[in-house]
PDB file of C-alpha atoms in Angstrom:
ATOM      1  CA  UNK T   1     212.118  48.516 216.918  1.00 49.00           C
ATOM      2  CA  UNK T   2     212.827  44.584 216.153  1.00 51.00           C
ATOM      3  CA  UNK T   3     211.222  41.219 216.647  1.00 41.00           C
ATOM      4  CA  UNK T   4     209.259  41.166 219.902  1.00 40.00           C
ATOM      5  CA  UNK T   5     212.384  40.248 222.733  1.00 44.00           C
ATOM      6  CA  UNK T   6     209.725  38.349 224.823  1.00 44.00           C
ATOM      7  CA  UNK T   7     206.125  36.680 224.442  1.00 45.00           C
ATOM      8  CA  UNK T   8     203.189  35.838 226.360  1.00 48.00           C
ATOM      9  CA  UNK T   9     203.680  33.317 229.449  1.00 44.00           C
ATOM     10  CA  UNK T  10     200.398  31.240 228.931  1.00 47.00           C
ATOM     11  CA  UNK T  11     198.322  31.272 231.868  1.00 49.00           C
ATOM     12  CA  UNK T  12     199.940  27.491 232.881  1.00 56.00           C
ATOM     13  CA  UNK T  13     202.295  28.299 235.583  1.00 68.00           C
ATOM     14  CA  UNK T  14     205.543  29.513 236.700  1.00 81.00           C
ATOM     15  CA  UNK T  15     208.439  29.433 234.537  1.00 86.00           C
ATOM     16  CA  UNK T  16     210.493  25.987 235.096  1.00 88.00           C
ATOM     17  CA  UNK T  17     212.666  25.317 232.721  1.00 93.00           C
ATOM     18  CA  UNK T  18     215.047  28.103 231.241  1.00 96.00           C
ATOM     19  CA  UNK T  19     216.836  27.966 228.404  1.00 98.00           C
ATOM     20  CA  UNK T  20     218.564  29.668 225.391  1.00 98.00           C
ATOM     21  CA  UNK T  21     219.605  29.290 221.961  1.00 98.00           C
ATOM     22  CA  UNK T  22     220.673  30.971 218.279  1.00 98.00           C
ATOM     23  CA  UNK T  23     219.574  31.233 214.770  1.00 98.00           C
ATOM     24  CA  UNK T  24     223.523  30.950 213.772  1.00 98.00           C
ATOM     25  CA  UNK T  25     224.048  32.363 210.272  1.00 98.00           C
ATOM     26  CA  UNK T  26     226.816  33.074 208.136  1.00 97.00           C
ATOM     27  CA  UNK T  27     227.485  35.138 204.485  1.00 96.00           C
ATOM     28  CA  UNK T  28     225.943  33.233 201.400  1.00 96.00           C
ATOM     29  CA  UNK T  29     226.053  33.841 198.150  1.00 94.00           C
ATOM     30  CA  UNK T  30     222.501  35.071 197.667  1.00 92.00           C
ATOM     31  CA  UNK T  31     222.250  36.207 201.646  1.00 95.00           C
ATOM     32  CA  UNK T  32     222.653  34.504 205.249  1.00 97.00           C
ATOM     33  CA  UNK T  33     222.846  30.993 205.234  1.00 98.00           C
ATOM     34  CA  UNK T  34     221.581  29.339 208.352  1.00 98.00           C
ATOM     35  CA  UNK T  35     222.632  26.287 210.283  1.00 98.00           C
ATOM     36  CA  UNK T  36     219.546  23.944 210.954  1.00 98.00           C
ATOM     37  CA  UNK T  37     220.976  20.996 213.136  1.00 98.00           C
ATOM     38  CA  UNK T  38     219.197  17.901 213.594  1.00 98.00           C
ATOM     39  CA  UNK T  39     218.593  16.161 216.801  1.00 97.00           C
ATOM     40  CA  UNK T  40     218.421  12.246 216.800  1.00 96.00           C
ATOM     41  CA  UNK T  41     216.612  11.753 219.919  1.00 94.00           C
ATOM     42  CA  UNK T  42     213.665  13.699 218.783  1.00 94.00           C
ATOM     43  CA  UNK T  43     214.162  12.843 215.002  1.00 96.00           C
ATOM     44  CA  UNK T  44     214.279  16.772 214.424  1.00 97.00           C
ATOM     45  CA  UNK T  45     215.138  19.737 212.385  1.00 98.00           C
ATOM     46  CA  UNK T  46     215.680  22.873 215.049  1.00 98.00           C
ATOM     47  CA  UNK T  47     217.932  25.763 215.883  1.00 98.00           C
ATOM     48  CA  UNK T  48     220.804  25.155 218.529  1.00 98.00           C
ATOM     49  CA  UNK T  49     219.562  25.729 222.254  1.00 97.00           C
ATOM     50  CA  UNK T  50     219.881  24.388 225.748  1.00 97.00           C
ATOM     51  CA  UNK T  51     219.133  24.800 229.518  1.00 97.00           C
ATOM     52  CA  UNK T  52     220.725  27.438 231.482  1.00 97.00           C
ATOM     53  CA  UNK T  53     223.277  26.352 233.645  1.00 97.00           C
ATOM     54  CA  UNK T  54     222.828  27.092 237.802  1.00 95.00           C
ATOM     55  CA  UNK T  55     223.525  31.257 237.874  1.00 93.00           C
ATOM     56  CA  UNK T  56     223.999  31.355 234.257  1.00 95.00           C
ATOM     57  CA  UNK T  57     222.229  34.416 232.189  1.00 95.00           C
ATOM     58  CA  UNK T  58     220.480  33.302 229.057  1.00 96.00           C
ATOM     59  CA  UNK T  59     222.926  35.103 227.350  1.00 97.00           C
ATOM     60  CA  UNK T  60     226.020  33.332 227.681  1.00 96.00           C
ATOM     61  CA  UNK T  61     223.932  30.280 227.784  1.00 97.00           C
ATOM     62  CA  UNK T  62     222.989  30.544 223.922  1.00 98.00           C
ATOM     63  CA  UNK T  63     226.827  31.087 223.076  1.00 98.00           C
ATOM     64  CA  UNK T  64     227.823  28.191 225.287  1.00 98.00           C
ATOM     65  CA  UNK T  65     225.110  26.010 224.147  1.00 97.00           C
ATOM     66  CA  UNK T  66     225.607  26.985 220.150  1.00 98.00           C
ATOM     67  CA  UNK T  67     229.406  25.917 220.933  1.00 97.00           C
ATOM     68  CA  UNK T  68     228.752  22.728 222.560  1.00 96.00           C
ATOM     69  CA  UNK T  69     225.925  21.232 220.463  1.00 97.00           C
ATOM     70  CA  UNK T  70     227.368  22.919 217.191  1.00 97.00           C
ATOM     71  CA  UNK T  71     231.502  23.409 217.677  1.00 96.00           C
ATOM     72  CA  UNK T  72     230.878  27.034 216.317  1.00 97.00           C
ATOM     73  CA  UNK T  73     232.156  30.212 218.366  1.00 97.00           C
ATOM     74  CA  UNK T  74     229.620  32.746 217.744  1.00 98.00           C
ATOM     75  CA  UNK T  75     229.267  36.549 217.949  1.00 97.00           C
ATOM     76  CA  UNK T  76     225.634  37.480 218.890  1.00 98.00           C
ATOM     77  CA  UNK T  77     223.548  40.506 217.010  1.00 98.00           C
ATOM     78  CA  UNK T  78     219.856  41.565 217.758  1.00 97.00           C
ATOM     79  CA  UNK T  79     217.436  39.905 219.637  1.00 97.00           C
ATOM     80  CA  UNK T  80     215.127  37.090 218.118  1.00 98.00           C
ATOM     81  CA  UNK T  81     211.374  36.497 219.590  1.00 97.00           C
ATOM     82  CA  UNK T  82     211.364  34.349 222.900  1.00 96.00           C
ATOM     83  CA  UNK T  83     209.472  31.102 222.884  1.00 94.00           C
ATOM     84  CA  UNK T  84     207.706  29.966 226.289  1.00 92.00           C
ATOM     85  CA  UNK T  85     205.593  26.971 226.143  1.00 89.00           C
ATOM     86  CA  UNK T  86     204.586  24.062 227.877  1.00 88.00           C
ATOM     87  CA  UNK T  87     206.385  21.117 228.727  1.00 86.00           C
ATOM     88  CA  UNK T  88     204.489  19.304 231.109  1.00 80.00           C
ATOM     89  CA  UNK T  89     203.592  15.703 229.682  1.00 74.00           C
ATOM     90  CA  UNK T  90     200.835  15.184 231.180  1.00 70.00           C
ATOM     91  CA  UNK T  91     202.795  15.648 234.977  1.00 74.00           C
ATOM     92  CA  UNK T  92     202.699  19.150 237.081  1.00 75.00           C
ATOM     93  CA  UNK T  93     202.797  22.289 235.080  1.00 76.00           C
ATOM     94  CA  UNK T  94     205.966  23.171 233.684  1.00 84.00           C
ATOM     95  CA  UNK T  95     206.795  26.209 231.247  1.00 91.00           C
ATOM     96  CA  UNK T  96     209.865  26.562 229.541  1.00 93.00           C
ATOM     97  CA  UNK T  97     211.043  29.579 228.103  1.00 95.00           C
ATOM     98  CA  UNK T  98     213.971  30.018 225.785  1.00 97.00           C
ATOM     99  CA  UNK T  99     215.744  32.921 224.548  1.00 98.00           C
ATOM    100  CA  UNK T 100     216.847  33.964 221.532  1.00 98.00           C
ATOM    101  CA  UNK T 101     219.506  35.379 219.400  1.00 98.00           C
ATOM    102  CA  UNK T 102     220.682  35.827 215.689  1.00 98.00           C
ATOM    103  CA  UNK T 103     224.345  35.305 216.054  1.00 98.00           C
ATOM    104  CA  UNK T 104     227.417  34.641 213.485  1.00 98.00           C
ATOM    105  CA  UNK T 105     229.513  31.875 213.052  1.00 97.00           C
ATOM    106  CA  UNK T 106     232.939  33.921 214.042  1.00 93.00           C
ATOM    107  CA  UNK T 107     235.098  31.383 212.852  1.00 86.00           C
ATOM    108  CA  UNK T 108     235.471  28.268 210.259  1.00 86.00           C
ATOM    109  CA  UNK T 109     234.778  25.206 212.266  1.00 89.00           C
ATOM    110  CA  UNK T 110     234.192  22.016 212.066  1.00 89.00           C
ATOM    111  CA  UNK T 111     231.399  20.399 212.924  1.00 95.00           C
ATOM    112  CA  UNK T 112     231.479  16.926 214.658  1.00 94.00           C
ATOM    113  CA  UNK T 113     228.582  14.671 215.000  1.00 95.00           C
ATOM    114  CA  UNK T 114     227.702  14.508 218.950  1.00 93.00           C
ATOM    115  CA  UNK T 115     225.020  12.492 221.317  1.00 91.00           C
ATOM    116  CA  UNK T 116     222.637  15.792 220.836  1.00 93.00           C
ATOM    117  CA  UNK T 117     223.447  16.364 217.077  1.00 97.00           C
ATOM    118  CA  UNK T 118     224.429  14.160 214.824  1.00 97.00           C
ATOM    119  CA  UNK T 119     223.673  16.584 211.882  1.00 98.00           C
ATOM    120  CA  UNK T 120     224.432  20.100 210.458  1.00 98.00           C
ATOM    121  CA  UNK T 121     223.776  22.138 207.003  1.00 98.00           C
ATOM    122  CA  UNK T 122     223.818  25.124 206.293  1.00 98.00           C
ATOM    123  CA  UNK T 123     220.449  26.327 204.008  1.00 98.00           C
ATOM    124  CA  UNK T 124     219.481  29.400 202.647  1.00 98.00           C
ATOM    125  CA  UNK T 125     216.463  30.928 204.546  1.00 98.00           C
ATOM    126  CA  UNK T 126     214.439  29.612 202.118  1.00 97.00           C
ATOM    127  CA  UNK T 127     215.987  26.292 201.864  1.00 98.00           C
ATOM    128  CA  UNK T 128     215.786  26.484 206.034  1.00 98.00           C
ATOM    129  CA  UNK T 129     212.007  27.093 206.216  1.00 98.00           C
ATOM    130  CA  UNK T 130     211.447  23.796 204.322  1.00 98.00           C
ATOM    131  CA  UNK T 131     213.649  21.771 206.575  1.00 98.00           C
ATOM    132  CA  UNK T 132     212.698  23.164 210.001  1.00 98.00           C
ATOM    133  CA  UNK T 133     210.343  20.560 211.646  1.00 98.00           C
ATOM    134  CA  UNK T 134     208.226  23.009 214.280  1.00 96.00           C
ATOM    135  CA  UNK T 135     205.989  26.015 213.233  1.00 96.00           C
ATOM    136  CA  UNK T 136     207.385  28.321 216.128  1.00 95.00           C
ATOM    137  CA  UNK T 137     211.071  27.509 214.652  1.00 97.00           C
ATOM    138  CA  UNK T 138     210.208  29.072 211.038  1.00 98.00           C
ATOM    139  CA  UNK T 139     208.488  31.670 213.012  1.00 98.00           C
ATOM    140  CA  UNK T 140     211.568  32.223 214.654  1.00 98.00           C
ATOM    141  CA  UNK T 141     213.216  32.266 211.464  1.00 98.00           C
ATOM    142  CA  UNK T 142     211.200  34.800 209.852  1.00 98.00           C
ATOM    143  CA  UNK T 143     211.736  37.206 212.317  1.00 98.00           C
ATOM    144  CA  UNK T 144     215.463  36.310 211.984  1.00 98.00           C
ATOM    145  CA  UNK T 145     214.895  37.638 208.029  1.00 98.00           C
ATOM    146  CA  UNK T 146     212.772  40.487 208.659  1.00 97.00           C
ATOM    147  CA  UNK T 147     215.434  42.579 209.465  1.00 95.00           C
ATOM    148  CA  UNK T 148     219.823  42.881 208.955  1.00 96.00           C
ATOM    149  CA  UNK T 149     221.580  40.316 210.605  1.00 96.00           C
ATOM    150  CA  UNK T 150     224.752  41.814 209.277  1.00 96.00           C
ATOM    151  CA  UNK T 151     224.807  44.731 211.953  1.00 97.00           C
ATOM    152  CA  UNK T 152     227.949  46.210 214.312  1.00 97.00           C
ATOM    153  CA  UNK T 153     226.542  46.380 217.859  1.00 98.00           C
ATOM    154  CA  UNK T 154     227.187  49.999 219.725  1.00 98.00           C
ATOM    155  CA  UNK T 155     226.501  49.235 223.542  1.00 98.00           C
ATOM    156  CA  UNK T 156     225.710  52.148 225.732  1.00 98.00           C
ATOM    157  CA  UNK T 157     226.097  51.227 229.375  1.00 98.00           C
ATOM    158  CA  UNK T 158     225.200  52.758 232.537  1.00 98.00           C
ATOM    159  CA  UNK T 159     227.858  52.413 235.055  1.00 98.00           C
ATOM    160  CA  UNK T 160     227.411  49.900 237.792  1.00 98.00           C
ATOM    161  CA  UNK T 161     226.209  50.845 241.201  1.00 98.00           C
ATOM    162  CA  UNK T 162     228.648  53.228 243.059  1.00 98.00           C
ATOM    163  CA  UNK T 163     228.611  54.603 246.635  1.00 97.00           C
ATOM    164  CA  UNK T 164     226.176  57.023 247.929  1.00 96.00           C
ATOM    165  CA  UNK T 165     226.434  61.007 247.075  1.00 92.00           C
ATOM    166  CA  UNK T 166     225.852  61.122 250.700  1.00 94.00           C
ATOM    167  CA  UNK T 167     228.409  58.828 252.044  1.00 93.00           C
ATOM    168  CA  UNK T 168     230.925  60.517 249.714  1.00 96.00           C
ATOM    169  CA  UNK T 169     232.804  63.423 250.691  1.00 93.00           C
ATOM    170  CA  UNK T 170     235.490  64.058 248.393  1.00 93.00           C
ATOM    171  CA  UNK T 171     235.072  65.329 244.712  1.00 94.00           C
ATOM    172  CA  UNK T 172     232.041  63.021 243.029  1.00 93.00           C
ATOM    173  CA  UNK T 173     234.297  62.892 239.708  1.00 95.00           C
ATOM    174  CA  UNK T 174     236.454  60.354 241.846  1.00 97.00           C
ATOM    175  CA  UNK T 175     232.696  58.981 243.536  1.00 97.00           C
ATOM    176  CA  UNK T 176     233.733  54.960 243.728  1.00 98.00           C
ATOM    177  CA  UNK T 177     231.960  52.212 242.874  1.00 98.00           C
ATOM    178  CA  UNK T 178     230.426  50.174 245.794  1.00 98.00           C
ATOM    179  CA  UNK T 179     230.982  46.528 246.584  1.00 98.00           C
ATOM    180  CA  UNK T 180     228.106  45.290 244.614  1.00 98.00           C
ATOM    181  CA  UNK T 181     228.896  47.630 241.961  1.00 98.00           C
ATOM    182  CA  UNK T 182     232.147  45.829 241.546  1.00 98.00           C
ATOM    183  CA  UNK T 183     230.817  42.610 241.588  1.00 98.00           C
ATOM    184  CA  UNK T 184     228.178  43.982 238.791  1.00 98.00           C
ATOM    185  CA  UNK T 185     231.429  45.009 236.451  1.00 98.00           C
ATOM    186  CA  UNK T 186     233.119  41.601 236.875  1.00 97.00           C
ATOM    187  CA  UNK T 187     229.581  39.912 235.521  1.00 96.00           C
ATOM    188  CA  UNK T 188     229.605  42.328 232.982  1.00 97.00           C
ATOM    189  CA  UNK T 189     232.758  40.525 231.419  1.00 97.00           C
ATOM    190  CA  UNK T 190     231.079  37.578 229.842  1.00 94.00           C
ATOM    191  CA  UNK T 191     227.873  39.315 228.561  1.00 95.00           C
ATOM    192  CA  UNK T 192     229.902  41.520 226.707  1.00 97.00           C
ATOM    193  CA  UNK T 193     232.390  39.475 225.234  1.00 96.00           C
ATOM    194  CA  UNK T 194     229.244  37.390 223.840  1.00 97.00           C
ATOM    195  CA  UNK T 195     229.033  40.429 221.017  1.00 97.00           C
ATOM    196  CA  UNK T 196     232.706  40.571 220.001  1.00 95.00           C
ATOM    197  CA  UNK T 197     233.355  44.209 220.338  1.00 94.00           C
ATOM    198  CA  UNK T 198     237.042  45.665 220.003  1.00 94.00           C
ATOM    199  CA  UNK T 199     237.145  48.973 221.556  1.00 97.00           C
ATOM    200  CA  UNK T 200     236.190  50.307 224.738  1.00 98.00           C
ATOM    201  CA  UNK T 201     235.539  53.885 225.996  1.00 98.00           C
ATOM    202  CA  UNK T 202     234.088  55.490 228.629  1.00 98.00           C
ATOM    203  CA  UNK T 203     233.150  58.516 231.056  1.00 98.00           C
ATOM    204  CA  UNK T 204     236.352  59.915 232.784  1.00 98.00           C
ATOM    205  CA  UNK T 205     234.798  59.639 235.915  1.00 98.00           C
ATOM    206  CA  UNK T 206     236.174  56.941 238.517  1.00 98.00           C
ATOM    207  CA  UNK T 207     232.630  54.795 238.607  1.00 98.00           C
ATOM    208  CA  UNK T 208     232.484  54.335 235.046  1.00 98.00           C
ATOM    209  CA  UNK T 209     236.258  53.571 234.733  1.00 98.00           C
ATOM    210  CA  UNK T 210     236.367  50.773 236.941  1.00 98.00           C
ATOM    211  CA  UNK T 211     232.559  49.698 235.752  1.00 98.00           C
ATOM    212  CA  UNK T 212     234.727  48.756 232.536  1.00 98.00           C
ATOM    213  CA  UNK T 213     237.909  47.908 233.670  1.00 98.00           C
ATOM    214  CA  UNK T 214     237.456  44.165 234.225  1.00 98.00           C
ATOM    215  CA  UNK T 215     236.748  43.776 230.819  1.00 98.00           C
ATOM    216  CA  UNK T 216     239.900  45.752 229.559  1.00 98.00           C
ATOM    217  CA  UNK T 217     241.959  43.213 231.463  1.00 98.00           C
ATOM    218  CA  UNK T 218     239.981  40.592 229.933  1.00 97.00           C
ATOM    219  CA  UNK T 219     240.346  41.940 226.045  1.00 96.00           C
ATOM    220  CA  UNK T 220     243.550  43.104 226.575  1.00 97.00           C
ATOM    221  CA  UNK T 221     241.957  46.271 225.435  1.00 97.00           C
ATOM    222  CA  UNK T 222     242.889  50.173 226.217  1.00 97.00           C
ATOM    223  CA  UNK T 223     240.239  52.225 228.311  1.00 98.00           C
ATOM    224  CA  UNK T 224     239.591  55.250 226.283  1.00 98.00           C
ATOM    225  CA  UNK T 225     238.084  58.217 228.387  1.00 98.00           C
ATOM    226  CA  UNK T 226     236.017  60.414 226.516  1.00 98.00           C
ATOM    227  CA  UNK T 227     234.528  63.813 227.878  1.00 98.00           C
ATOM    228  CA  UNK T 228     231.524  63.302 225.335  1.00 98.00           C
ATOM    229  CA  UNK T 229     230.005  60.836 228.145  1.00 98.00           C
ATOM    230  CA  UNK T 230     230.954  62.533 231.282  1.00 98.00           C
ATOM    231  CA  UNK T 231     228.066  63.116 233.335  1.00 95.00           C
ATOM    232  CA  UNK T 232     226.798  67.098 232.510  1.00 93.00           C
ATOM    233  CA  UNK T 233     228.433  66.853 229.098  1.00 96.00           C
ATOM    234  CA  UNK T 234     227.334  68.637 226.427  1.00 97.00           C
ATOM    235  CA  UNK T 235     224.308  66.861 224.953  1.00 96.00           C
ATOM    236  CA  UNK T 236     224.875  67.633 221.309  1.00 97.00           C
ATOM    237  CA  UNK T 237     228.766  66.812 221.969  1.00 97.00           C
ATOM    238  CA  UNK T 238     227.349  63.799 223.257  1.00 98.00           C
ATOM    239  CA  UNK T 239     225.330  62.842 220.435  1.00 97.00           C
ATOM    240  CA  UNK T 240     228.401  63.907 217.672  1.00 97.00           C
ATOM    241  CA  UNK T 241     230.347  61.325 219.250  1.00 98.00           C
ATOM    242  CA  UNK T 242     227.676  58.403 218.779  1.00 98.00           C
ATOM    243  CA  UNK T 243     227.226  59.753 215.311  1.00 97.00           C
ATOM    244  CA  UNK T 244     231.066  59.233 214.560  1.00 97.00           C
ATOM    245  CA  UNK T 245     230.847  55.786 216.512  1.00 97.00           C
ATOM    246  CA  UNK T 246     228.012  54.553 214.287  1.00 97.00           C
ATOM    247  CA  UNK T 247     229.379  55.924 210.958  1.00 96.00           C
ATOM    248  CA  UNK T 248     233.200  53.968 211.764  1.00 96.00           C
ATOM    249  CA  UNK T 249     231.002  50.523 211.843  1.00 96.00           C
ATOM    250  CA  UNK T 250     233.561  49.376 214.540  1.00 97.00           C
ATOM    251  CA  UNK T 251     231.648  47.365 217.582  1.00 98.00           C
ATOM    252  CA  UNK T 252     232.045  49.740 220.670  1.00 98.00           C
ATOM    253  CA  UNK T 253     231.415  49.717 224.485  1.00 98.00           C
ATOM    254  CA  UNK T 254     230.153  53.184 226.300  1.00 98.00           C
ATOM    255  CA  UNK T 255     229.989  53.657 230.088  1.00 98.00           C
ATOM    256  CA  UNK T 256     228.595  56.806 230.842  1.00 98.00           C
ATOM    257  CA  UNK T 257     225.720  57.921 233.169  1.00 98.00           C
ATOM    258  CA  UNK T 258     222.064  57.866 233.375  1.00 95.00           C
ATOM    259  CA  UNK T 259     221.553  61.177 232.287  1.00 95.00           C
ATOM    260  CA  UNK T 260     223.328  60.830 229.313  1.00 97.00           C
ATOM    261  CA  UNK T 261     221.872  58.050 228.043  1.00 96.00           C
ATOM    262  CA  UNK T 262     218.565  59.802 227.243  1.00 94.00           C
ATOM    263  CA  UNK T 263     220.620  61.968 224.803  1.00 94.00           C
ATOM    264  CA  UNK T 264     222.352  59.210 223.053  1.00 96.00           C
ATOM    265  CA  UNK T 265     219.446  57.696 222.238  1.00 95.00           C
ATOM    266  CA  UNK T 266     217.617  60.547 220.575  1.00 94.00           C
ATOM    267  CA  UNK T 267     220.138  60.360 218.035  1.00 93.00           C
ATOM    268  CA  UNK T 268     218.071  57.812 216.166  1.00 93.00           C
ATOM    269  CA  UNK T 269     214.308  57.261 215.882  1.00 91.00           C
ATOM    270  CA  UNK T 270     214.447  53.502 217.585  1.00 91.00           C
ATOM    271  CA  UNK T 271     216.530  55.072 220.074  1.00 92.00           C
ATOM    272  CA  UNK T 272     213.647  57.900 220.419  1.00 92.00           C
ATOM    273  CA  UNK T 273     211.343  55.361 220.735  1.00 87.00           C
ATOM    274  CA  UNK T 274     213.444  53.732 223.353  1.00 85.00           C
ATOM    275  CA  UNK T 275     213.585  57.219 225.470  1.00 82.00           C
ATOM    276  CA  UNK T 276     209.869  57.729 225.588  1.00 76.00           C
ATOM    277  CA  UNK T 277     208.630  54.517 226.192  1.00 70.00           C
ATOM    278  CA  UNK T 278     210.889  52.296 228.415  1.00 74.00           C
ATOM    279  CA  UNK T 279     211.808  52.522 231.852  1.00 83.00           C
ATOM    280  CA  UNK T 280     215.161  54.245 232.751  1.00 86.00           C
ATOM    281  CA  UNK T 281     218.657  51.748 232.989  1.00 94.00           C
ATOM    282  CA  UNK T 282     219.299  50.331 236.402  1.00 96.00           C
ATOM    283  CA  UNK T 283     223.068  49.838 237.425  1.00 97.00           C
ATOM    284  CA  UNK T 284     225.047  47.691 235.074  1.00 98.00           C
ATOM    285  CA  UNK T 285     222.417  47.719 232.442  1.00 97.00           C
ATOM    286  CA  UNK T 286     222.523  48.844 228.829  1.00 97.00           C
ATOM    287  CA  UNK T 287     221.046  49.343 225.308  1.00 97.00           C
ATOM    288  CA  UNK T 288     222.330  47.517 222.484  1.00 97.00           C
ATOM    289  CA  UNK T 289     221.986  49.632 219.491  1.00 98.00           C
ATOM    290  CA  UNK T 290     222.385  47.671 216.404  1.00 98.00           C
ATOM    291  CA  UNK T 291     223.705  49.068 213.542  1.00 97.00           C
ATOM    292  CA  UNK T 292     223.925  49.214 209.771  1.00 96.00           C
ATOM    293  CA  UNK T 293     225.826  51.431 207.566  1.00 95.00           C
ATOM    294  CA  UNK T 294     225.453  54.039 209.930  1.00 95.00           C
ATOM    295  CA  UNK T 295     221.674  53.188 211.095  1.00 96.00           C
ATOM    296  CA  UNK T 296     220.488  51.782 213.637  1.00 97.00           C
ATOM    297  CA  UNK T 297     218.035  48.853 212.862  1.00 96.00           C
ATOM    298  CA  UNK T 298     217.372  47.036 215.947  1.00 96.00           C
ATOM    299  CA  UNK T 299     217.951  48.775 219.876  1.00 96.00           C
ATOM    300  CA  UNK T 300     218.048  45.713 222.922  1.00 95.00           C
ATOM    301  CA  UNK T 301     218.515  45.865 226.592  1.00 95.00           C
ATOM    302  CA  UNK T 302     221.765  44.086 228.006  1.00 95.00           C
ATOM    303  CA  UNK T 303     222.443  43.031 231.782  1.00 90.00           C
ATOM    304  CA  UNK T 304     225.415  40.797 232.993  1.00 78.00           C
TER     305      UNK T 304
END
């Protein structure tokens, strides 16, 4: 599928400390360069990262953290191995686990020189491997070059949780989104932003429309309905229309419905993969299929 999303928790106690970071590349000459930053107070070579901030998901921590320690707006792709370790000194047990993405520089920046980092270069992954000071960090960045980083995310969402059949009595097309389910769109907002898509379409029905309409508003984006994910809808017409989707390379967010996702994902072997051995999406969540030329390389699981 990818690089393992998650590791082992040694047997040391609870998770403590949570954090999240980026291998942040950008297009070389010979292939993705990435930026190795160095850390004065630990007289280090690493890959941006930081805690997560109170209610925070580790997702918009690593963009946040990447900005602040680096000056770089990023756009994330697929999922990089987590690291959990220990980080007790000797004092009670404390784990930390941090979260990982490979993500791209979106935009020319410059980097300043700041109490965390005072130093950035860009290296090939070669050139990278050498400079990195921790084993787990080049193991991080082989898994980063094991596969495209160079891939247009297609996110498949399941709408967000919506009132009851039973409590419902008019036609379930216009079947509402609950209070929570609301509250589960407007979190959506900054999780998906994090992979710079630029179009937006989803299942006629009401639940799936308003699942997405926060972040409309927020891209300034139109909400394109498209029968192809209504719930019921024809499963190959459902699958032709991630087939165009994938082939136009342009970064896309679905809503549809549970049923439907199934079908999308058989479209591609990860995705078949995905089907048979995961458990089904809850309310809000998603798969992140990443693609290449029309493949996809890489499939994660999203939540705002």
């Amino acid at each position: 599928m990818n690089a393992p999303s998650a590791a082992p928790i040694p047997p040391l106690g609870p998770i403590r400390v949570r954090a999240a970071g980026c291998v942040v590349w950008r297009p070389g000459r010979t292939g993705p360069e990435a930026a190795v930053i160095h850390r004065p107070r630990y007289d280090d070579w690493s890959f941006p990262k930081g805690k997560l901030d109170p209610g925070e998901s580790y997702l918009t921590a690593a963009v946040r953290e990447v900005y602040e320690e680096t000056g770089y707006p990023v756009v994330v792709g697929r999922r990089l191995p987590t690291q959990v370790y220990d980080v007790s000194f000797g004092g009670p047990a404390r784990i930390k686990r941090v979260k990982y993405w490979a993500a791209q520089a979106a935009a020319d920046a410059e980097f300043i020189p700041n109490s965390e980092v005072d130093r950035l270069e860009w290296l090939t992954v070669s050139e990278a491997g050498t400079r990195l000071t921790r084993q787990t960090d080049r193991d991080l960045l082989a898994a980063f070059a094991a596969a495209p980083v160079d891939t247009v995310p297609v996110i498949l969402l399941r709408h967000a949780d919506a009132v009851l059949r039973k409590r419902w009595e008019g036609d379930d097309r216009d079947r509402p989104l609950s209070e929570a389910g609301h509250a589960e769109g407007r979190a959506l907002v900054r999780t998906l932003e994090a992979y710079g898509y630029n179009a937006l379409v989803t299942s006629p029905l009401i639940r799936c429309v308003q699942t997405l309409e926060p972040a409309a508003r927020d891209a300034g984006l139109e909400l394109v309905r498209e029968l192809a994910l209504a719930d019921r809808a024809d499963p190959e017409a459902s699958r032709a229309w991630l087939r165009q989707v994938l082939k136009s390379g342009r970064p896309t967010i679905a809503c549809t419905h549970r049923p439907v996702v199934p079908e999308l994902l058989s479209e591609s072997v990860l995705g078949q993969a995905v089907r048979a051995g995961r458990r089904a999406l809850a309310p809000a969540e998603g798969w992140v299929l990443h693609a290449r030329e029309g493949n996809v390389v890489a499939i994660d699981r999203v939540k705002g």
